[in-house]
Each structure stands twice: as C-alpha cells, then as structure tokens.
Coordinates of C-alpha atoms and ligand atoms in Angstrom, one line a residue:
M1 CA 9.4 -12.0 26.4
S2 CA 7.9 -11.6 29.5
D3 CA 6.4 -8.1 29.8
S4 CA 3.0 -7.2 28.2
K5 CA 4.3 -6.1 24.8
G6 CA 2.5 -7.1 21.8
P7 CA 4.7 -9.0 18.9
S8 CA 5.9 -5.7 17.5
G9 CA 7.6 -5.2 20.7
Q10 CA 5.5 -2.1 21.7
N11 CA 2.3 -1.1 23.3
P12 CA 0.6 2.2 22.5
S13 CA -2.4 1.6 24.1
A14 CA -1.5 0.8 27.4
D15 CA -3.7 2.6 30.0
K16 CA -1.0 2.7 32.6
P17 CA 1.4 5.4 32.5
Q18 CA 4.5 4.4 31.4
T19 CA 7.8 6.6 32.3
G20 CA 8.5 9.2 29.4
R21 CA 4.9 9.3 28.8
T22 CA 3.5 12.8 27.9
E23 CA -0.3 12.8 27.9
L24 CA -2.1 14.6 25.0
S25 CA -3.4 17.2 27.4
A26 CA -0.2 18.8 28.2
F27 CA -0.1 20.2 24.7
G28 CA -3.7 21.4 23.9
E29 CA -4.7 21.3 20.2
F30 CA -2.6 23.9 18.8
G31 CA 0.3 23.1 21.0
L32 CA 0.2 19.4 19.7
I33 CA -0.4 20.2 16.0
R34 CA 2.8 22.6 15.9
H35 CA 5.2 19.9 18.1
L36 CA 4.2 17.2 15.5
T37 CA 4.6 19.2 12.5
K38 CA 7.7 21.2 13.6
N39 CA 10.2 19.2 11.7
T40 CA 8.1 19.3 8.5
E41 CA 10.5 20.4 5.5
L42 CA 9.0 21.7 2.3
Q43 CA 10.9 20.4 -0.7
H44 CA 9.3 21.9 -3.7
G45 CA 8.9 25.3 -4.4
L46 CA 5.8 24.3 -6.0
T47 CA 4.4 24.4 -2.2
V48 CA 3.9 28.6 -2.0
K49 CA 2.4 27.8 1.6
G50 CA 2.6 24.9 3.6
I51 CA 1.0 24.5 7.6
G52 CA 0.5 27.3 9.5
D53 CA -2.6 29.1 7.8
D54 CA -6.2 28.3 6.8
A55 CA -5.2 26.6 3.8
A56 CA -2.2 25.4 1.7
V57 CA -1.3 27.0 -1.6
L58 CA 0.2 25.1 -4.4
D59 CA 1.8 25.8 -7.5
P60 CA 0.4 23.2 -10.1
A61 CA 3.4 24.7 -12.7
G62 CA 0.9 24.5 -15.9
K63 CA 0.3 20.7 -15.5
L64 CA -2.9 18.9 -14.6
Q65 CA -2.9 18.3 -10.6
V66 CA -4.5 14.6 -9.5
V67 CA -5.8 14.3 -6.1
T68 CA -6.5 11.0 -4.3
T69 CA -7.6 10.1 -0.5
D70 CA -7.5 7.1 1.8
L71 CA -8.8 6.7 5.3
L72 CA -7.2 4.3 7.5
L73 CA -9.1 3.2 10.8
E74 CA -8.0 1.2 13.8
G75 CA -9.3 -2.3 13.6
I76 CA -10.3 -2.4 10.1
H77 CA -7.2 -1.4 8.2
F78 CA -4.9 -1.8 10.9
D79 CA -4.0 -3.6 14.3
L80 CA -1.7 -1.9 16.7
A81 CA -0.9 -5.1 18.6
Y82 CA 1.8 -5.8 15.5
T83 CA 1.6 -2.3 14.0
P84 CA 4.5 -0.1 14.6
L85 CA 3.3 3.4 14.8
Q86 CA 6.3 4.5 12.6
H87 CA 5.4 2.3 9.9
L88 CA 1.9 3.3 9.8
G89 CA 2.7 6.8 9.4
Y90 CA 4.6 5.5 6.5
K91 CA 2.6 3.3 5.2
A92 CA -0.5 6.0 5.0
I93 CA 1.6 8.4 3.3
A94 CA 3.2 5.6 0.5
V95 CA -0.4 4.0 -0.1
N96 CA -1.8 7.3 -1.2
V97 CA 1.9 8.2 -3.4
S98 CA 0.9 4.5 -4.5
D99 CA -2.5 5.9 -6.5
V100 CA -0.8 9.0 -7.6
A101 CA 1.9 6.9 -9.5
A102 CA -0.9 4.5 -10.7
M103 CA -2.2 7.8 -12.7
N104 CA 1.6 8.2 -14.1
A105 CA 1.9 11.4 -12.2
E106 CA 4.1 12.7 -9.8
A107 CA 3.2 13.1 -6.2
R108 CA 4.2 16.8 -4.8
Q109 CA 2.2 17.2 -1.5
V110 CA -0.1 15.6 1.2
T111 CA -2.2 16.4 4.2
L112 CA -2.8 14.0 7.0
S113 CA -5.8 14.1 9.2
L114 CA -6.0 12.4 12.7
G115 CA -8.6 11.3 14.7
I116 CA -7.0 10.2 18.4
S117 CA -8.1 9.7 21.8
N118 CA -6.1 10.2 25.2
R119 CA -5.3 6.6 25.0
F120 CA -2.2 7.8 22.8
S121 CA 0.5 9.6 24.4
V122 CA 2.6 12.5 22.6
E123 CA 5.5 9.9 22.4
A124 CA 3.1 7.6 20.4
L125 CA 2.2 10.3 17.6
E126 CA 5.7 11.4 17.5
A127 CA 6.6 7.8 16.2
L128 CA 3.8 8.2 13.9
Y129 CA 5.0 11.5 12.3
E130 CA 8.8 9.9 12.2
G131 CA 7.3 7.5 9.9
V132 CA 5.2 10.4 7.9
H133 CA 8.1 12.6 7.9
A134 CA 10.3 9.6 6.6
A135 CA 7.8 8.5 3.7
C136 CA 7.9 12.5 2.9
R137 CA 11.5 12.4 2.2
R138 CA 11.5 9.1 0.2
F139 CA 8.5 9.9 -2.2
K140 CA 9.7 13.7 -2.3
V141 CA 6.3 15.1 -1.0
D142 CA 5.6 17.9 1.5
L143 CA 3.2 17.8 4.1
V144 CA 1.1 21.0 3.5
G145 CA -1.4 20.5 6.3
G146 CA -4.2 18.5 8.0
D147 CA -6.6 18.5 10.9
T148 CA -6.7 17.2 14.5
T149 CA -9.7 15.9 16.7
S150 CA -10.4 13.9 19.2
S151 CA -11.7 10.6 18.8
R152 CA -13.5 8.4 21.4
Q153 CA -11.3 5.3 20.7
G154 CA -10.0 4.1 17.6
L155 CA -7.4 5.8 16.2
V156 CA -8.2 7.4 12.9
I157 CA -5.7 8.6 10.2
S158 CA -6.8 10.3 6.5
V159 CA -4.0 11.1 4.0
T160 CA -4.9 12.8 0.9
A161 CA -2.1 13.3 -1.8
I162 CA -1.9 15.3 -4.5
G163 CA 0.5 15.2 -7.8
E164 CA 0.8 16.5 -11.1
A165 CA 1.8 15.2 -14.7
T166 CA 1.1 16.8 -18.2
E167 CA -2.3 15.9 -20.5
D168 CA 0.5 13.2 -22.0
E169 CA 2.1 12.0 -19.0
L170 CA -1.5 10.7 -17.5
V171 CA -2.4 7.2 -17.6
Y172 CA -5.9 6.0 -16.8
R173 CA -7.8 2.7 -15.9
N174 CA -9.4 3.0 -19.4
G175 CA -7.0 3.2 -22.2
A176 CA -6.1 -0.5 -22.6
S177 CA -7.0 -2.2 -26.0
Q178 CA -6.7 -5.7 -27.3
G179 CA -3.4 -7.3 -28.0
D180 CA -1.9 -5.2 -25.3
L181 CA 0.9 -6.6 -23.0
I182 CA 0.0 -6.9 -19.0
C183 CA 2.6 -6.0 -16.6
V184 CA 3.4 -5.8 -13.5
S185 CA 6.3 -4.8 -11.4
G186 CA 7.8 -6.6 -8.3
D187 CA 6.4 -9.6 -7.1
L188 CA 3.0 -10.3 -5.5
G189 CA 1.4 -12.2 -2.8
A190 CA 3.9 -11.3 0.0
A191 CA 2.0 -8.4 1.8
Y192 CA -1.0 -10.6 2.3
L193 CA 1.4 -13.4 3.5
G194 CA 3.3 -11.1 6.2
L195 CA -0.4 -10.3 7.5
Q196 CA -1.1 -14.0 8.0
V197 CA 2.1 -14.5 9.6
L198 CA 1.6 -11.6 12.1
E199 CA -2.1 -12.9 12.6
R200 CA -0.5 -16.4 13.6
E201 CA 1.9 -14.9 15.8
K202 CA -0.6 -12.1 17.4
S203 CA -3.0 -15.2 18.4
V204 CA 0.1 -17.2 19.8
W205 CA 1.0 -14.4 21.8
L206 CA -2.3 -14.1 23.3
E207 CA -2.4 -17.7 24.4
H208 CA 1.2 -17.4 25.6
P209 CA 2.5 -13.9 26.3
T210 CA 5.8 -15.0 27.6
V211 CA 6.5 -16.9 24.0
Q212 CA 8.8 -14.8 21.6
P213 CA 6.8 -14.2 18.3
E214 CA 8.7 -15.5 15.4
L215 CA 9.2 -12.6 12.8
E216 CA 12.7 -12.5 11.9
A217 CA 12.6 -15.5 9.3
H218 CA 9.6 -13.6 7.7
S219 CA 10.8 -9.8 7.7
Y220 CA 10.2 -9.8 3.4
P221 CA 6.8 -10.8 3.9
I222 CA 6.1 -8.6 7.2
G223 CA 7.7 -5.4 5.5
R224 CA 6.1 -6.0 2.8
Q225 CA 2.8 -5.5 5.0
L226 CA 3.7 -3.0 7.4
K227 CA 6.3 -1.1 5.4
P228 CA 5.1 -0.9 1.4
E229 CA 6.6 1.1 -1.3
A230 CA 5.4 3.2 -3.6
R231 CA 7.0 2.5 -7.1
I232 CA 7.7 6.2 -8.0
D233 CA 10.8 4.7 -9.3
L234 CA 8.6 2.9 -12.1
V235 CA 7.2 6.4 -13.4
A236 CA 10.5 8.2 -13.3
R237 CA 12.0 5.2 -15.7
F238 CA 8.8 5.4 -17.6
R239 CA 9.6 8.7 -18.5
E240 CA 13.6 8.0 -19.2
A241 CA 12.4 5.1 -21.5
G242 CA 10.0 7.3 -23.3
L243 CA 7.5 4.8 -22.3
R244 CA 3.8 5.7 -21.8
P245 CA 1.8 2.5 -20.3
K246 CA -2.1 2.9 -22.0
A247 CA -3.7 1.8 -18.9
M248 CA -2.3 1.4 -15.3
I249 CA -3.6 0.5 -11.6
D250 CA -1.8 0.1 -8.6
V251 CA -2.3 -3.4 -6.9
S252 CA -4.0 -2.8 -3.7
D253 CA -7.1 -5.4 -3.7
G254 CA -5.2 -8.2 -5.6
L255 CA -4.2 -9.1 -8.7
S256 CA -7.4 -10.5 -10.0
S257 CA -9.7 -7.6 -8.6
D258 CA -7.3 -5.0 -10.1
L259 CA -6.8 -6.4 -13.5
L260 CA -10.6 -6.9 -13.7
H261 CA -11.0 -3.0 -12.9
L262 CA -8.7 -2.3 -16.1
C263 CA -10.7 -4.7 -18.0
D264 CA -14.0 -3.5 -17.1
Q265 CA -13.1 0.0 -17.7
S266 CA -11.2 -0.3 -20.9
N267 CA -13.9 -2.7 -22.3
T268 CA -11.5 -5.6 -22.9
G269 CA -11.0 -9.3 -21.4
A270 CA -7.8 -10.4 -20.7
L271 CA -5.6 -14.1 -20.5
I272 CA -2.8 -14.3 -17.9
R273 CA -0.4 -17.1 -17.4
E274 CA 0.1 -18.3 -13.9
E275 CA 3.7 -19.4 -14.5
D276 CA 4.4 -15.8 -15.5
V277 CA 2.9 -14.4 -12.3
P278 CA 5.8 -13.0 -10.0
I279 CA 6.0 -14.4 -6.5
D280 CA 8.8 -14.3 -3.8
P281 CA 10.2 -17.9 -3.8
A282 CA 10.3 -17.9 0.2
C283 CA 6.6 -16.4 -0.1
Y284 CA 6.0 -19.3 -2.3
E285 CA 7.1 -21.9 0.2
L286 CA 5.7 -19.9 3.1
A287 CA 2.0 -19.9 1.1
L288 CA 2.2 -23.6 1.4
T289 CA 2.8 -23.9 5.0
F290 CA -0.2 -21.9 5.4
N291 CA -1.8 -24.6 3.2
M292 CA -2.8 -22.2 0.6
D293 CA -2.1 -22.3 -3.0
P294 CA 0.6 -19.7 -4.1
I295 CA -1.1 -18.2 -6.9
N296 CA -4.2 -17.4 -4.9
T297 CA -1.8 -15.1 -2.5
A298 CA -0.8 -12.9 -5.7
L299 CA -4.7 -13.1 -7.2
N300 CA -6.1 -12.1 -4.0
G301 CA -4.3 -11.0 -1.3
G302 CA -3.5 -7.4 -2.1
E303 CA -1.7 -4.4 -0.4
D304 CA 1.3 -5.5 -2.8
Y305 CA 1.0 -1.5 -4.3
E306 CA 2.9 -2.8 -7.4
L307 CA 2.1 -0.8 -10.6
L308 CA -0.2 -3.4 -12.9
F309 CA -0.2 -1.5 -16.5
C310 CA -0.6 -2.0 -20.1
I311 CA 1.6 -1.6 -23.2
A312 CA 1.2 -1.3 -26.6
P313 CA 3.1 -4.7 -28.1
E314 CA 5.3 -2.6 -30.6
D315 CA 6.8 -1.0 -27.1
K316 CA 7.7 -4.3 -25.7
D317 CA 11.4 -3.6 -26.5
K318 CA 11.2 -0.2 -24.3
L319 CA 10.8 -2.5 -21.3
E320 CA 14.4 -3.7 -21.5
G321 CA 16.3 -2.9 -18.2
F322 CA 13.0 -3.0 -16.2
T323 CA 14.4 -6.1 -14.4
D324 CA 11.5 -6.3 -12.2
V325 CA 8.5 -6.0 -14.3
A326 CA 7.2 -9.3 -15.5
I327 CA 4.9 -9.5 -19.0
I328 CA 1.8 -12.1 -17.3
G329 CA -0.1 -12.1 -20.2
Q330 CA -2.2 -10.3 -22.9
M331 CA -5.6 -8.1 -23.2
A332 CA -8.2 -10.0 -25.3
P333 CA -11.5 -9.5 -26.6
A334 CA -14.2 -8.5 -24.2
E335 CA -15.9 -11.7 -25.0
E336 CA -13.1 -14.2 -24.1
G337 CA -13.5 -12.7 -20.6
V338 CA -10.7 -12.2 -17.7
K339 CA -9.0 -15.4 -17.2
I340 CA -5.9 -17.2 -16.4
E341 CA -4.1 -20.2 -17.7
T342 CA -2.6 -22.3 -15.1
K343 CA 0.6 -24.3 -15.3
G344 CA -1.3 -27.4 -15.8
G345 CA -3.0 -25.4 -18.6
N346 CA -6.5 -25.1 -17.8
R347 CA -8.1 -22.1 -18.5
H348 CA -10.0 -20.7 -15.4
E349 CA -12.3 -17.1 -15.2
L350 CA -10.7 -14.6 -12.8
V351 CA -13.2 -13.3 -10.0
A352 CA -12.3 -10.7 -7.8
G353 CA -11.3 -12.2 -4.1
G354 CA -12.2 -15.6 -5.7
W355 CA -10.8 -18.2 -3.2
N356 CA -13.7 -20.3 -3.5
H357 CA -13.9 -20.1 -7.2
L358 CA -10.9 -21.0 -8.4
W359 CA -9.4 -23.7 -5.6
P360 CA -12.2 -24.3 -3.7
Q361 CA -10.0 -27.1 -1.6
N362 CA -7.7 -23.8 -0.7
A363 CA -10.1 -21.7 1.0
P364 CA -9.0 -20.1 3.6
K365 CA -11.1 -21.2 6.8
E366 CA -14.0 -18.9 8.3
D367 CA -13.1 -19.6 12.1
Ligands
ADP1 P1 -8.1 25.4 11.1 O1 -8.8 25.7 12.3 O2 -8.3 26.2 10.0 O3 -8.8 24.1 11.1 P2 -6.0 23.8 12.6 O4 -5.7 24.9 13.9 O5 -6.8 22.9 12.8 O6 -6.7 25.1 11.4 O7 -4.5 23.5 11.9 C1 -3.6 24.8 11.7 C2 -2.7 24.3 10.6 O8 -2.0 23.3 10.9 C3 -3.2 24.1 8.9 O9 -2.2 24.5 8.2 C4 -3.8 22.7 9.2 O10 -3.5 22.4 7.7 C5 -2.2 22.0 10.0 N1 -2.5 20.7 10.5 C6 -3.7 20.6 11.6 N2 -3.7 19.4 12.1 C7 -2.5 18.4 11.3 C8 -2.2 17.2 11.1 N3 -2.4 16.4 12.0 N4 -0.9 17.4 10.7 C9 -0.6 18.2 9.7 N5 -0.8 19.6 9.7 C10 -2.1 19.6 10.5
MG2 MG1 -8.7 22.2 12.1

C-alpha cells in the first residue's frame, strides 16, 4: 500500500480536500440531518411518528418498555485508523440492541445522536449512516430521532434503544438460583483478539506505511471486533422453545466480569469449567501467537455480545436444537464464590478483568 491510508483502507480524518469530498458547511445543520436521514424506513406500525417533529411517538402495544443507551467516544471506544465508518454505525446500533436482547426483550426503535467536527465530510457521515441503516434493517428497529451538534475534534456517537416485552418475558440479572445451569451462546474472546490484530497492524503501518496490513487471515476475529451482531435470534428461539432464562446479561466486558454481575445480583456463587468455555479453534491458536492463554481472552476480553444466561436444570431439554449454546457450569451457593475449574482440575476465583490474578505469566505487557 503506497498511499497514506490506514489499515482499514480509508482515512476519514484527512485534512486535505479529496475528490468527492463535500464539506459539512455545504448543508447546514438541518440540511445535513435531512440528508443523512432521508433513507430512514419505518418498519413498525408501533412507531407512530419517527424523525421530523419535536419528539417521536411510540405505541408500546400494551407491553412494558425497556430503554438502554450507550455512548461511543473516538479514542476511547473506537480508533478511526482501522474502523470503517459503516462498521462503526452498525456496531453503535448492534451493541444497544444487544442490551435489549439481554433483557429478553425485542428492540423496536433507536435514536442516534452525533457530535461531529468539520474533519468529517458529508461522505464520511453517509458511510456511517449506511451502517446504521443496515443494522436497523438487520435488527428490525426504526431510527426515530437523534440530535446533531458540532464537536471540537473527536467523533461522539450516542445511541438509545427502546424495546418491548411482556412482564413474563422480561429477564433480569437477579433471577438465578443455586443449581441453575450457566449457558453462553457463540464463542468468546474473538473480538478481543481482533482488536489485538488491528492494533498490531496499526503499529506496523505507523512505522512502515508502505507495508500491506495482514488482515485477511484473521477476518473472523476482526469482524467480531468491528461489526458485532446482537443475538436477537436467540431471543426469538427462546420464545419458540418456551424457554425463559432466569437471569441474563450480554457479554460486553468479558465472561468473568459479566458472570460476576449475574452472581452478585442473584446472590449466588458459580462454578464454570474451562474445558466447556467456547473458543473458536483458530482464535485459540491466534491467542497463543500473542503469548496469551486462550481462556483469558474469553474470560477478560469482552465485546463478544453473546448472551450469558441461567436456566433451571429441568429446562435443559428445551435447549435441544440450540447448537450454538454451551452449558459451561452451574450456579452455586454464594459462600462458595465464583470459580473456574481449569483443565488441570485446579479451581481459581474469578476476578473481573483478572489477568494478573489468574495466570500472571500471561499478563499483557503494560508498554
Ligand atoms: P430539535 O431542535 O427539536 O432538537 P432537531 O432539528 O435537532 O430538533 O432535529 C429534527 C429532527 O431530526 C428530530 O426528529 C430529531 O430527532 C431528528 N434528528 C436530529 N439529528 C439526528 C440524527 N443525527 N440522526 C437521526 N435523527 C436526527
Ligand atoms: Mg436537536
């Protein structure tokens, strides 16, 4: 690669005018909002009024509503050197829909607010909204509003998602009890490893801008990092199987931290087994090349956006057909603590973000 593009092949922060670059000033605030939101489709009759008035109007259809919000800051939550804006728009919606799914509810609407500087062109924001619209279609949510304001420098994205469920369907973090089976969907640790690959390629590129980044070989973990999916499919399948998890959370901070939240709020302990924690085989090998213990990427990596949930043991049969759900352990009395049994048969206390506590020799370098 001989030009000055980052590993993702784009450079949204270029100061130099490029061909096809439209300055934000060409539109003005209201024109920009109209331009960015003109392709917004409403998919639900439950959205009575979307973008365009002082507030959106929603019909909860007699159900309870859930509301969740996430703030994404450039330099803290994402790095535009390797994050394509389409993916960022998609991820901003997906992570909020994931929080709604973790309540066993269905997301219906989202709002999206932006802080932008003139470093961004209209085309860059169009790319962001392409991702937003793609996620809205994929997760069947309506974009019903937002706010647009200028920021001195960094990009700020705030998304709020609104969802619905009946009282019987809603699942909280606090409903688990001793003996419940601990289940997790998909595999864990890949998003964290994807980030490691992107960071590695970024530092290679900063030193040798002409070197082609090696991304294709790791498209799975990179995709898990840049464009995560919310597991709304599982919520639908729970309904079909007549299965109501007793407690649930989405894995955003890492299995350790999120299991500790379930245990803390449910007032239980837990015992999980290392050998049952799902890790993609290629990611297992990739972790080793980073000199990391693969189980640590699953326990402490985060951003997997899989669902971690507990079911009553008598509901185990209802999990039949859920081929991508693993039972990784069982809830225990609170006094027994929250532990992992390693493949070697040793038991360790789980600590949130506990790299250094579990396997000190594999702690990442601080430099
Ligand atoms: P107000 O002055 O009431 O804040 P705005 O002019 O900011 O209204 O917004 C006009 C309409 O456009 C509202 O429906 C608002 O929700 C929507 N909107 C504003 N910014 C965005 C955005 N970035 N994405 C989607 N909708 C937006
Ligand atoms: Mg406004």
